[in-house]
């Protein structure tokens, strides 16, 4: 790499397009309507836990699902920066976006990039209409950080299709969604990164067994996804046989780069401010709020830099890893700071949307912030390697 190559952790200073402020106003007024309907409770982690297909469809009617997909496939043909404005508003408000989250964030872009024209024409308009929800079928027991060691096998059938056998772990939303993109081994190779392929699996197909994994809160969001000889037609191979690793790493850039990696607990800060408004506030409390706000502001600027790189089609994986490491740590710090600024007992059974309930929600979800989508230790390895290569 030449010395003139920009550092992989240099972030462009982003100016949002002019259309952004109009768009932001439209999203806020949509959210006001939804609040009046009672669908937006301002909960933390709403991109993971707020499953509301009706909300997703109404959002799609505004053109805000599959925003960056081309219009010929039913998308809105708008850029990643405009999409960023929409999703940051939704996350900040704690809107229930989890039904379409994975389809919008990574399944759609993956099908667009690697899919056949038939796959694009079938899946993309449905995704953009908020009518087709995807799960991520990557991790397995013992194959999380070391994803290339997946043991799920896909064998050719005599009819030109595939038979999948194995168990995926932590498959978010598999009990409610329509499809999962599953990473499986198709060929035995010396290099474990070769011989992997991706498949689109219908989650209602015979041989699919879904076993709940409950969170500490008792919520059912995750599953073990057992694939017990699931037969797929040949047309459900996504991309090229053997290119699974390359495809999955590209997908991870989308998975790791968004504002959900620092805004998961933001609604709790909003709730704290509402609580403080009703009290006389000390200088110390204000200082803590100020520090959190400053950190959020600086991570937002970095995160926008990642969105700008994606918009320009430039590689963003190292920058995304850095923002995700900083951002997910802030998600935990925010929860702890809110707790110390206003010592309120967390109560999962308190009135939905009240401060004690939101605090309990954020606390019970907190072990996942720095794990999901790749742990922070793994992210730091990616950043270090990127810097060394530079
Ligand atoms: C809330 C939540 C949602 C998730 N959703 C999904 C989903 O929808 N679909 C899906 O496929 N997966 C999902 N996952 C799985 C997630 O991607 C994995 O948990 C994650 O990649 C870590 O893998 P692991 O759990 O196997 O931990 P391990 O890989 O076993 O890691 C255990 C510990 O060892 C450390 N470690 C491992 N290797 C190294 C190394 N080389 N150097 C330094 N430290 C290392 C890790 O950082 C970690 O602290 C989800 C996980 C969580 C918690």
Tab-separated table of N, CA and C and ligand atoms in Angstrom, residues 45 48 102 135-147 168-173 215 222 255-256 365 367-378, ligand 1:
chain	number	residue	atom	x	y	z
A	45	UNK	N	-33.189	-0.618	22.406
A	45	UNK	CA	-32.983	-1.852	21.647
A	45	UNK	C	-34.172	-2.194	20.741
A	48	UNK	N	-33.920	-4.569	17.778
A	48	UNK	CA	-33.791	-6.001	18.032
A	48	UNK	C	-35.068	-6.562	18.647
A	102	UNK	N	-33.349	-6.577	9.523
A	102	UNK	CA	-32.296	-7.339	8.825
A	102	UNK	C	-32.533	-7.329	7.307
A	135	UNK	N	-33.967	-13.360	8.637
A	135	UNK	CA	-33.081	-13.579	9.778
A	135	UNK	C	-31.670	-13.859	9.265
A	136	UNK	N	-30.715	-13.776	10.212
A	136	UNK	CA	-29.309	-14.041	9.870
A	136	UNK	C	-28.939	-15.421	10.384
A	137	UNK	N	-28.572	-16.326	9.517
A	137	UNK	CA	-28.201	-17.686	9.925
A	137	UNK	C	-26.708	-17.903	9.779
A	138	UNK	N	-25.929	-17.179	10.588
A	138	UNK	CA	-24.468	-17.347	10.518
A	138	UNK	C	-23.969	-18.201	11.676
A	139	UNK	N	-24.150	-17.729	12.932
A	139	UNK	CA	-23.465	-18.335	14.082
A	139	UNK	C	-23.949	-19.755	14.378
A	140	UNK	N	-23.035	-20.519	14.961
A	140	UNK	CA	-23.363	-21.866	15.462
A	140	UNK	C	-22.673	-22.026	16.797
A	141	UNK	N	-23.012	-23.090	17.492
A	141	UNK	CA	-22.320	-23.381	18.742
A	141	UNK	C	-20.838	-23.603	18.403
A	142	UNK	N	-19.962	-22.822	18.997
A	142	UNK	CA	-18.524	-22.973	18.704
A	142	UNK	C	-18.083	-22.260	17.433
A	143	UNK	N	-19.018	-21.693	16.693
A	143	UNK	CA	-18.649	-20.944	15.484
A	143	UNK	C	-19.336	-19.594	15.508
A	144	UNK	N	-18.812	-18.718	16.369
A	144	UNK	CA	-19.326	-17.357	16.434
A	144	UNK	C	-18.242	-16.437	15.918
A	145	UNK	N	-17.232	-16.230	16.766
A	145	UNK	CA	-16.086	-15.424	16.311
A	145	UNK	C	-15.367	-16.140	15.172
A	146	UNK	N	-15.226	-17.453	15.307
A	146	UNK	CA	-14.536	-18.240	14.273
A	146	UNK	C	-15.585	-18.760	13.289
A	147	UNK	N	-16.195	-17.819	12.572
A	147	UNK	CA	-17.366	-18.146	11.749
A	147	UNK	C	-17.056	-19.142	10.628
A	168	UNK	N	-28.077	-23.619	13.570
A	168	UNK	CA	-27.631	-22.229	13.743
A	168	UNK	C	-28.082	-21.754	15.116
A	169	UNK	N	-27.257	-20.920	15.747
A	169	UNK	CA	-27.597	-20.426	17.089
A	169	UNK	C	-27.849	-18.924	17.061
A	170	UNK	N	-28.651	-18.462	18.001
A	170	UNK	CA	-28.906	-17.026	18.153
A	170	UNK	C	-29.610	-16.432	16.947
A	171	UNK	N	-30.418	-17.257	16.254
A	171	UNK	CA	-31.034	-16.738	15.033
A	171	UNK	C	-32.194	-15.822	15.417
A	172	UNK	N	-31.905	-14.523	15.391
A	172	UNK	CA	-32.899	-13.525	15.809
A	172	UNK	C	-34.123	-13.574	14.911
A	173	UNK	N	-35.306	-13.614	15.532
A	173	UNK	CA	-36.564	-13.503	14.789
A	173	UNK	C	-36.944	-14.695	13.932
A	215	UNK	N	-34.141	-14.619	26.427
A	215	UNK	CA	-33.241	-13.644	27.039
A	215	UNK	C	-33.434	-13.667	28.547
A	222	UNK	N	-34.716	-14.874	20.229
A	222	UNK	CA	-33.686	-15.681	19.567
A	222	UNK	C	-34.053	-17.146	19.553
A	255	UNK	N	-23.800	-5.006	8.465
A	255	UNK	CA	-24.317	-5.371	9.786
A	255	UNK	C	-23.666	-4.541	10.897
A	256	UNK	N	-22.407	-4.174	10.675
A	256	UNK	CA	-21.659	-3.530	11.762
A	256	UNK	C	-21.633	-2.013	11.675
A	365	UNK	N	-30.910	-6.222	28.545
A	365	UNK	CA	-30.369	-6.451	27.196
A	365	UNK	C	-28.866	-6.182	27.130
A	367	UNK	N	-25.971	-7.360	28.231
A	367	UNK	CA	-24.851	-8.266	27.916
A	367	UNK	C	-24.629	-8.436	26.413
A	368	UNK	N	-25.674	-8.218	25.625
A	368	UNK	CA	-25.550	-8.448	24.183
A	368	UNK	C	-24.888	-7.325	23.414
A	369	UNK	N	-24.855	-6.100	23.971
A	369	UNK	CA	-24.427	-4.955	23.152
A	369	UNK	C	-23.052	-5.159	22.501
A	370	UNK	N	-22.101	-5.657	23.290
A	370	UNK	CA	-20.735	-5.771	22.744
A	370	UNK	C	-20.457	-7.157	22.151
A	371	UNK	N	-21.487	-8.027	22.117
A	371	UNK	CA	-21.282	-9.370	21.558
A	371	UNK	C	-21.856	-9.504	20.151
A	372	UNK	N	-23.124	-9.074	20.006
A	372	UNK	CA	-23.840	-9.331	18.748
A	372	UNK	C	-23.157	-8.649	17.564
A	373	UNK	N	-23.187	-9.352	16.437
A	373	UNK	CA	-22.569	-8.794	15.227
A	373	UNK	C	-21.055	-8.845	15.246
A	374	UNK	N	-20.473	-9.611	16.181
A	374	UNK	CA	-19.007	-9.692	16.286
A	374	UNK	C	-18.549	-9.001	17.547
A	375	UNK	N	-17.793	-9.718	18.384
A	375	UNK	CA	-17.427	-9.162	19.695
A	375	UNK	C	-16.378	-8.056	19.541
A	376	UNK	N	-16.237	-7.250	20.584
A	376	UNK	CA	-15.308	-6.123	20.509
A	376	UNK	C	-13.855	-6.572	20.394
A	377	UNK	N	-13.539	-7.745	20.980
A	377	UNK	CA	-12.158	-8.242	20.851
A	377	UNK	C	-11.870	-8.538	19.369
A	378	UNK	N	-12.848	-9.155	18.708
A	378	UNK	CA	-12.667	-9.481	17.281
A	378	UNK	C	-12.563	-8.184	16.462
B	1	LIG	C1	-28.081	-10.543	21.367
B	1	LIG	C2	-27.399	-11.361	20.308
B	1	LIG	C3	-27.961	-11.458	19.032
B	1	LIG	C4	-27.382	-12.261	18.054
B	1	LIG	N1	-28.023	-12.424	16.843
B	1	LIG	C5	-27.516	-13.279	15.933
B	1	LIG	C6	-28.242	-13.596	14.743
B	1	LIG	O1	-29.370	-13.111	14.523
B	1	LIG	N2	-27.694	-14.457	13.858
B	1	LIG	C7	-26.463	-15.006	14.059
B	1	LIG	O2	-26.005	-15.741	13.189
B	1	LIG	N3	-25.766	-14.752	15.196
B	1	LIG	C8	-26.269	-13.926	16.137
B	1	LIG	N4	-25.579	-13.683	17.310
B	1	LIG	C9	-24.326	-14.396	17.563
B	1	LIG	C10	-23.097	-13.471	17.616
B	1	LIG	O3	-22.698	-13.094	16.336
B	1	LIG	C11	-22.018	-14.253	18.368
B	1	LIG	O4	-22.471	-14.395	19.724
B	1	LIG	C12	-20.684	-13.537	18.365
B	1	LIG	O5	-20.130	-13.519	17.068
B	1	LIG	C13	-19.692	-14.236	19.340
B	1	LIG	O6	-19.612	-15.592	19.082
B	1	LIG	P1	-19.753	-16.656	20.261
B	1	LIG	O7	-21.011	-16.321	21.011
B	1	LIG	O8	-19.641	-18.003	19.669
B	1	LIG	O9	-18.546	-16.356	21.238
B	1	LIG	P2	-17.063	-16.879	21.073
B	1	LIG	O10	-16.611	-16.717	19.669
B	1	LIG	O11	-16.970	-18.240	21.674
B	1	LIG	O12	-16.266	-15.854	21.975
B	1	LIG	C14	-16.241	-15.947	23.405
B	1	LIG	C15	-15.295	-14.883	23.927
B	1	LIG	O13	-13.953	-15.134	23.426
B	1	LIG	C16	-13.459	-14.001	22.752
B	1	LIG	N5	-12.673	-14.411	21.575
B	1	LIG	C17	-13.002	-15.368	20.667
B	1	LIG	N6	-12.061	-15.448	19.717
B	1	LIG	C18	-11.120	-14.525	20.027
B	1	LIG	C19	-9.902	-14.108	19.406
B	1	LIG	N7	-9.467	-14.663	18.282
B	1	LIG	N8	-9.201	-13.113	19.991
B	1	LIG	C20	-9.641	-12.513	21.142
B	1	LIG	N9	-10.791	-12.868	21.775
B	1	LIG	C21	-11.514	-13.851	21.223
B	1	LIG	C22	-14.698	-13.237	22.291
B	1	LIG	O14	-14.415	-11.861	22.097
B	1	LIG	C23	-15.655	-13.476	23.439
B	1	LIG	O15	-15.414	-12.559	24.471
B	1	LIG	C24	-26.155	-12.910	18.318
B	1	LIG	C25	-25.569	-12.775	19.584
B	1	LIG	C26	-26.172	-12.025	20.566
B	1	LIG	C27	-25.536	-11.948	21.934
